[in-house]
Amino acid sequence: MTVSQRIETAAQTEGPSTLAAQVRPAVVLVAAFTLLLGIAYPLAVTGIAQAVFPAAANGSLVTRDGAVIGSALVGQTFTGPGYVHPRPSAAGAGYDGLASSGSNLAPTARTLADRITADVGTLRSGGITGLIPADAVTTSGSGLDPHISPDTALLQVPRIAKARRLPEAEVRAVVLGSVEGRLFGLIGEPRVNVLALNAALDDLKP
Amino acid sequence: MSTKTVASVASSDLIGRAAIDAFKKLSPKTLAKNPVIFVTEVVAALVTLLFVRDLMTGNPVLFIGQITAWLWFTVLFANFAEAIAEGRGRAQADSLRTARTDTLAKRLLRADDRTLWSKGSALDLAVGDHVLVEAGDLIPGDGEIVEGIASVNEAAVTGESAPVIREAGGDRSGVTGGTTVLSDWIVVRITAAPGSSFLDRMIALVEGAERQKTPNEIALTILLVGLTLIFMIAVVTLSGLAAYSGAAVSVPILVALLVTLIPTTIGGLLSAIGIAGMDRLIRFNVMAMSGRAVEAAGDVDTLLLDKTGTITFGNRMAAEIIAMPGVAEAVAAEAALLASLSDDTAEGKSIVKLVAERYGVATPGTRPDGAAFIDFSAATRLSGVDIGARRIRKGAVDAVRRFVAKGRASVAEQPAFAQAVERIARSGGTPLGLAEDGRLLGVIHLKDVVKPDIKARFAELRRMGIRTVMVTGDNPVTAAAIASEAGVDDFIAEATPQDKLAYIRAEQAKGRLVAMCGDGTNDAPALAQADVGVAMQSGTQAAREAGNMVDLDSDPTKLIEIVGIGKQLLMTRGSLTTFSIANDVAKYFAIIPALFVTAIPELGVLNVMSLATPESAILSAVIFNALIIIGLIPLALRGVPYRAVDAASVLSRNLAVYGLGGLIVPFVGIKIIDMTIAALGLA
Amino acid sequence: MTFVGWLQIVLVFGLVLAAAAPLGAYMAKVYAGERTVLTPVLAPAERLLYRAAGVDPAREQGWLGYTLGMLVFNAAGFALLFSILRLQDILPLNPQGFGAVAPDLAFNTAVSFVTNTNWQNYSGESTLSHFSQMAGLTVQNFLSAATGLALAIAFVRAFSRSGATTVGHVFADITRSTLYILLPLALVTALVQVSLGTPQTLDGSVVLTTLEGGQQTLAMGPVASQIAIKQLGTNGGGFFNANAAHPFENPNALSNMLTIWQMLVVSTALVFAFGRLVGDRRQGRAILAVTGLLLVTAVGLCYLAESAGTPMLAAAGLDPAGGNMEGKEVRFGIAMSALFAAVTTGLSDGAVNAMHASFTPLGGMVPMVLIQLGEILPGGVGSGLYGMLVVAILAVFVAGLMVGRTPEYLGKKIEAKEVKMAMLAILVLPTAILGFSAVSAVIPAGLAGPGNGGPHGLSEILYAYSSAAGNNGSAFGSLSGNTPWYNTTLALAMLLGRFAFIVPVMAIAGSLVAKPKLAASSGTFPTHGPLFVGLLVGIILILGGLQFFPALALGPIAEHVQMQAGALY
């Protein structure tokens, strides 16, 4: 007997079809499901997650010398010349963890054109020539993008080296060492985690 | 076919009258039945008002004037299509109507006394009245013969002038009002009130006056109304959206957009297609009691066909003469010939013919001297001839055996005779014994002859997904033999009316739609049960009422053609709907860039046809939209070409022609019109 | 476009298909009331729920009873969610101490989650308490999806049964959908999600000091449990404002693939289940082929447009090979952002991992058109299937006549009543989308919404009502939607898009289920071959395209041609 035959021969006595007859099952089920799905299910997931994946479940926090310096997953602002800078952010005043947001500017928005032109201008005044990587002057969707592209990171090597008074080659090596590739060479995009790279740079010379 | 000729799609006379009718049909009351065209008329009226306003205020009117004119043409062309279809039926109705007028009825005062009657108008007859009809009288109304027998000329309804016999009782008791009794007399019980008789209904049908929309037509109309609403929403809201972009769009242009987008093509042709479909059936001498029946015919999965007359020729024919050992073939043949000389039945004639053709024995010019012919009788079941002392007989096998045994009781039957009889029976034939005096001469093999082209037709039906079932009174052995020769899918042997009914119900339970034809009163339940029941016009009143179609020629093979006509009707609607919807793509590419190019010049890239100006683009689309209705009238009336192939092939062909064609044709058409307009400087 | 980008796209679709086939078989069993692997665990809970609710699953309902039950169930869900949002300041689990949600926003949000739209006019991390997210939104994420599944199964029964009067029991179907399908999948994938980095905690936020000495506050909460069902149930309402672009919701490429897989898997499996339930798996595969064809084309178009970037970006000196990265995350790149955008709108999910507002005009038109086509590729959980079947019914009706028979779909004759109801359903989208958009495009309250000028502003309005009426939930986020006008009209569009569509659809089910199932022959219109696939694709495009082409010409198409000409607003 196939599934379809079984469904055809299923019991077909007609139950109550009035509006009033629907109220009790509807109300009872909504209440019961709220307990099951709204309380039991998230609590169960929380319990297991906290037990099995405590680090991830609590935000993948990165500590340094016992203090939390950020989340490995969430970007943060870096403005000092000795640090690699993240992408521009539209989250609040920039990398606001309580106000994730993209710029939502249209490709034809003058504001966007002006902002990008200004940011490119800043880069150019820093001595950067040639094509600018696409992520360097664009905001991310969340405003909390923890990554930049390897090109954007390499672009900043001269400035960092100069600020830290290190040979460019050494800084470049650290940057290249922090590049995360595609998983199995296939999944994801090559990227650099800004916080991890900056922590590594701090490790380089205290 | 019949005396009625198939008119060409349209004579000039017909066109003239249809053109006048097209204007009459502008009445909103009439048009409201056709929502798509009604909407077109309303917006055409609106634009006309704006045109008049522009005229008075001295604004330029060349463009709006042309738009107005072509919007009205769109409505008129749609009306014209319907009028043409109706006009073709009307000619036929007129000839029918002459049969109906001034009939006098001899109404019996008492049903059982045919000597007492009063003369009155046929229009005063009531159902249940008994009337006497004598030679030369017109039968005053539909009814059933309760007494008497007569030959009747039914040319008025069938177009066939050869008289037919109608008699009380049995399966040939139905008569139709307007037909003429040629000889003898009959008493008819009236079964249809005046005005609702067969003839009346037929007139109403061909005129399209009482045309009810068929189920699929109703569904299609709903679809078209839905599409019209969708496009109305799209067009009305466009004014708001365009305002945002600073591209104000004037009302005439919005109207032009609306009219080109709503499915005016199929909307305008829909009723013409329906009328033409009915008309095709009537020209084929089949009368559908409802449009539903015509559509159901297209849906049929299983055809129940009577063997006799449909699959085989009506009569058995002699196929060979098997001589007994010791009897020369020529002797047996000659005896068979002599025994059949006075036999006027088709079987007898076929023996004479066989002997002459196969055995070269010429039929004597005169009858042998002293020949005394013995006619077939139900008691002896033998016929033959006595020439002097020679007594030659042919007949049913057991009767011939008895005849031989009587002549010379001592002689044992030859085993060869039994073998030949057995062999013929097994092959589905009928053995006929042949004997002279006490001697068995041979066996004549009478055979049901399957019509030569029938096997191919059944194969065709099978490709279309239709099962054929042969219904016969023969025994299963005979039936199986004929069934395999004819190539039917199944057969019902020794069929009783109950068997047919049961078979139909079983098929329907499997989810199949069944068509059958029948003529007898005992066919009535099966005719009523079948999804398509075709009653023979010659059949009983009960059969005719049970069926949902009547075949005026009483030709059961027509069932196959009826299916084809039903399918063609649906195919034509579907194809033109697809065509109509596909057309919209090109119209968009003509109108949308024209609408916005002033406000947003860059949108000119959408003008893929590079139409001359925005005005000419819009005008071209409107003109194409109107002209395509006229262009497709012949197709709507003729129906799309129909071939007996499976659904997948039909679909791919029609999709290619009407779907793809519908996409491409308007691009070409609109471009040509645009070039013409530009050349003439009209916009 | 890159080869590796396409490889990733193909990989995701492959994983979905590989999982959907067995899941579909399992779902068919669940709805047929057969024993499954999970029966021993869940049957007691199921019986308990039935007993408490007074439900006898054997006493089935006709279409009207089924629909009424669904409406009352959703009304009760709405009432509860609205109350929770309005009272969240006095309810527990509110570590950040958020106040009550404003009435119009609470109305909009409650409607949004009950209708499976999950349009977010609120910013999750700064508006909603954990209790609201869990007991309010998460519950409706399950129940609105279960409602969709139940309706779809009732509709499928209309085809699989012959001459019947009932289409199933709505409360049994909702309960089974939740217990046997959504809950187990959510439980497992939520934990996978946590393992990939998504937080799951009852704490509110973490305040930290950065390397440069600045302060950063990270909002957290029970994220994984919420977003697992948000994706599985094609709801799309994120825990955070930035939705699946937020690194906590979607930390890396693997979680991104998982989350796309979650969106697609139930709807795709339902198509497989459909094939099994109607007794002809080819029928399911044909629908799947239509979906695949259109969806992959859409992904390709979006990918192409985003990879191409814009003239403005190129003029500023950006590397054209990088494409348009505004509003996109580095870890996802162009390919996975385009895939996500097409999938989330081909479905009625509405989650986003990149900001559609900042897409190129044509790249942003792709998700908008996918919504306008009815979100049937493969569509929301349940709603996609019945939406697709309604279009299939119309396609069969139009073209079916061409083979010379009264059109049949899956053995059921399509007649006036079905066409009428299908057209009523089809009318809902253009009425709600174009109607509200046209009004908003001219009145001040509406014109106050768009955050960008030029044709993009019109696109924002158009996208908002498309998303609401289509129960999608994604947005051109530049529209300021949290105003009384937009909160109210968008909620109305959501209600229309959900319930005004469902009622006629269920009426079709009621009419079809009573009809005898006709046997197929070679004269029957074949609905499983490439021909039908092509036909259905054509009807979907023409039906959807023709309605919205004028509006699109004024919005994204106009923006594109003007952008190419160098216009800025």
GROMACS .gro file of N, CA, C and O in nm, chain B residues 88-125:
model
  152
  294ARG      N    1  -2.417   3.263  -3.986
  294ARG     CA    2  -2.404   3.133  -4.053
  294ARG      C    3  -2.508   3.035  -4.005
  294ARG      O    4  -2.557   2.953  -4.078
  295GLY      N    5  -2.541   3.043  -3.877
  295GLY     CA    6  -2.644   2.954  -3.824
  295GLY      C    7  -2.782   2.996  -3.868
  295GLY      O    8  -2.871   2.913  -3.887
  296ARG      N    9  -2.799   3.128  -3.888
  296ARG     CA   10  -2.934   3.177  -3.913
  296ARG      C   11  -2.991   3.125  -4.044
  296ARG      O   12  -3.108   3.090  -4.052
  297ALA      N   13  -2.906   3.115  -4.145
  297ALA     CA   14  -2.952   3.065  -4.273
  297ALA      C   15  -3.011   2.926  -4.257
  297ALA      O   16  -3.117   2.894  -4.314
  298GLN      N   17  -2.944   2.849  -4.176
  298GLN     CA   18  -2.990   2.713  -4.153
  298GLN      C   19  -3.123   2.714  -4.076
  298GLN      O   20  -3.213   2.637  -4.106
  299ALA      N   21  -3.132   2.805  -3.981
  299ALA     CA   22  -3.252   2.813  -3.900
  299ALA      C   23  -3.372   2.852  -3.986
  299ALA      O   24  -3.482   2.799  -3.968
  300ASP      N   25  -3.349   2.939  -4.083
  300ASP     CA   26  -3.460   2.984  -4.166
  300ASP      C   27  -3.525   2.868  -4.240
  300ASP      O   28  -3.647   2.859  -4.250
  301SER      N   29  -3.440   2.778  -4.290
  301SER     CA   30  -3.497   2.667  -4.365
  301SER      C   31  -3.571   2.573  -4.270
  301SER      O   32  -3.671   2.512  -4.306
  302LEU      N   33  -3.521   2.563  -4.148
  302LEU     CA   34  -3.590   2.478  -4.052
  302LEU      C   35  -3.726   2.537  -4.015
  302LEU      O   36  -3.824   2.467  -3.996
  303ARG      N   37  -3.726   2.670  -4.009
  303ARG     CA   38  -3.846   2.737  -3.959
  303ARG      C   39  -3.964   2.715  -4.053
  303ARG      O   40  -4.077   2.704  -4.008
  304THR      N   41  -3.937   2.703  -4.184
  304THR     CA   42  -4.047   2.682  -4.279
  304THR      C   43  -4.122   2.554  -4.246
  304THR      O   44  -4.241   2.544  -4.268
  305ALA      N   45  -4.052   2.457  -4.192
  305ALA     CA   46  -4.116   2.331  -4.160
  305ALA      C   47  -4.211   2.345  -4.042
  305ALA      O   48  -4.298   2.263  -4.020
  306ARG      N   49  -4.193   2.450  -3.966
  306ARG     CA   50  -4.265   2.460  -3.841
  306ARG      C   51  -4.398   2.532  -3.857
  306ARG      O   52  -4.488   2.515  -3.778
  307THR      N   53  -4.406   2.614  -3.961
  307THR     CA   54  -4.521   2.703  -3.968
  307THR      C   55  -4.649   2.632  -4.011
  307THR      O   56  -4.646   2.534  -4.086
  308ASP      N   57  -4.756   2.681  -3.966
  308ASP     CA   58  -4.891   2.645  -4.013
  308ASP      C   59  -4.920   2.496  -4.012
  308ASP      O   60  -4.987   2.446  -4.101
  309THR      N   61  -4.868   2.425  -3.919
  309THR     CA   62  -4.902   2.284  -3.914
  309THR      C   63  -5.040   2.269  -3.851
  309THR      O   64  -5.069   2.331  -3.749
  310LEU      N   65  -5.121   2.187  -3.914
  310LEU     CA   66  -5.251   2.159  -3.855
  310LEU      C   67  -5.247   2.022  -3.790
  310LEU      O   68  -5.181   1.932  -3.838
  311ALA      N   69  -5.315   2.009  -3.679
  311ALA     CA   70  -5.314   1.882  -3.608
  311ALA      C   71  -5.453   1.824  -3.601
  311ALA      O   72  -5.551   1.896  -3.585
  312LYS      N   73  -5.459   1.693  -3.617
  312LYS     CA   74  -5.588   1.625  -3.599
  312LYS      C   75  -5.585   1.564  -3.460
  312LYS      O   76  -5.529   1.457  -3.440
  313ARG      N   77  -5.638   1.639  -3.364
  313ARG     CA   78  -5.628   1.594  -3.226
  313ARG      C   79  -5.740   1.496  -3.196
  313ARG      O   80  -5.859   1.525  -3.219
  314LEU      N   81  -5.707   1.379  -3.146
  314LEU     CA   82  -5.807   1.278  -3.115
  314LEU      C   83  -5.882   1.319  -2.989
  314LEU      O   84  -5.823   1.365  -2.892
  315LEU      N   85  -6.014   1.300  -2.992
  315LEU     CA   86  -6.092   1.335  -2.874
  315LEU      C   87  -6.075   1.228  -2.767
  315LEU      O   88  -6.073   1.255  -2.649
  316ARG      N   89  -6.062   1.103  -2.816
  316ARG     CA   90  -6.032   0.996  -2.722
  316ARG      C   91  -5.911   0.921  -2.774
  316ARG      O   92  -5.902   0.890  -2.893
  317ALA      N   93  -5.819   0.893  -2.687
  317ALA     CA   94  -5.691   0.838  -2.729
  317ALA      C   95  -5.705   0.708  -2.808
  317ALA      O   96  -5.626   0.679  -2.896
  318ASP      N   97  -5.808   0.629  -2.775
  318ASP     CA   98  -5.816   0.497  -2.837
  318ASP      C   99  -5.912   0.494  -2.955
  318ASP      O  100  -5.943   0.389  -3.007
  319ASP      N  101  -5.959   0.609  -2.995
  319ASP     CA  102  -6.052   0.610  -3.108
  319ASP      C  103  -6.002   0.706  -3.212
  319ASP      O  104  -6.008   0.828  -3.196
  320ARG      N  105  -5.950   0.649  -3.324
  320ARG     CA  106  -5.886   0.740  -3.420
  320ARG      C  107  -5.985   0.793  -3.523
  320ARG      O  108  -5.947   0.856  -3.620
  321THR      N  109  -6.110   0.765  -3.502
  321THR     CA  110  -6.207   0.818  -3.597
  321THR      C  111  -6.261   0.953  -3.552
  321THR      O  112  -6.317   1.026  -3.632
  322LEU      N  113  -6.245   0.981  -3.425
  322LEU     CA  114  -6.302   1.105  -3.374
  322LEU      C  115  -6.192   1.206  -3.348
  322LEU      O  116  -6.112   1.191  -3.256
  323TRP      N  117  -6.179   1.310  -3.431
  323TRP     CA  118  -6.076   1.409  -3.406
  323TRP      C  119  -6.124   1.547  -3.443
  323TRP      O  120  -6.219   1.563  -3.517
  324SER      N  121  -6.056   1.643  -3.387
  324SER     CA  122  -6.089   1.781  -3.423
  324SER      C  123  -5.963   1.845  -3.480
  324SER      O  124  -5.851   1.817  -3.437
  325LYS      N  125  -5.983   1.932  -3.573
  325LYS     CA  126  -5.869   1.995  -3.639
  325LYS      C  127  -5.833   2.125  -3.566
  325LYS      O  128  -5.920   2.201  -3.529
  326GLY      N  129  -5.707   2.145  -3.542
  326GLY     CA  130  -5.667   2.268  -3.475
  326GLY      C  131  -5.521   2.298  -3.505
  326GLY      O  132  -5.452   2.220  -3.571
  327SER      N  133  -5.473   2.412  -3.455
  327SER     CA  134  -5.334   2.448  -3.480
  327SER      C  135  -5.241   2.361  -3.396
  327SER      O  136  -5.273   2.326  -3.282
  328ALA      N  137  -5.130   2.330  -3.454
  328ALA     CA  138  -5.031   2.250  -3.381
  328ALA      C  139  -4.983   2.323  -3.255
  328ALA      O  140  -4.940   2.262  -3.159
  329LEU      N  141  -4.993   2.456  -3.260
  329LEU     CA  142  -4.944   2.534  -3.146
  329LEU      C  143  -5.031   2.516  -3.022
  329LEU      O  144  -4.989   2.549  -2.912
  330ASP      N  145  -5.154   2.463  -3.042
  330ASP     CA  146  -5.244   2.446  -2.928
  330ASP      C  147  -5.229   2.309  -2.862
  330ASP      O  148  -5.297   2.280  -2.764
  331LEU      N  149  -5.145   2.226  -2.917
  331LEU     CA  150  -5.132   2.091  -2.862
  331LEU      C  151  -5.063   2.095  -2.726
  331LEU      O  152  -4.980   2.180  -2.700
   0.00000   0.00000   0.00000
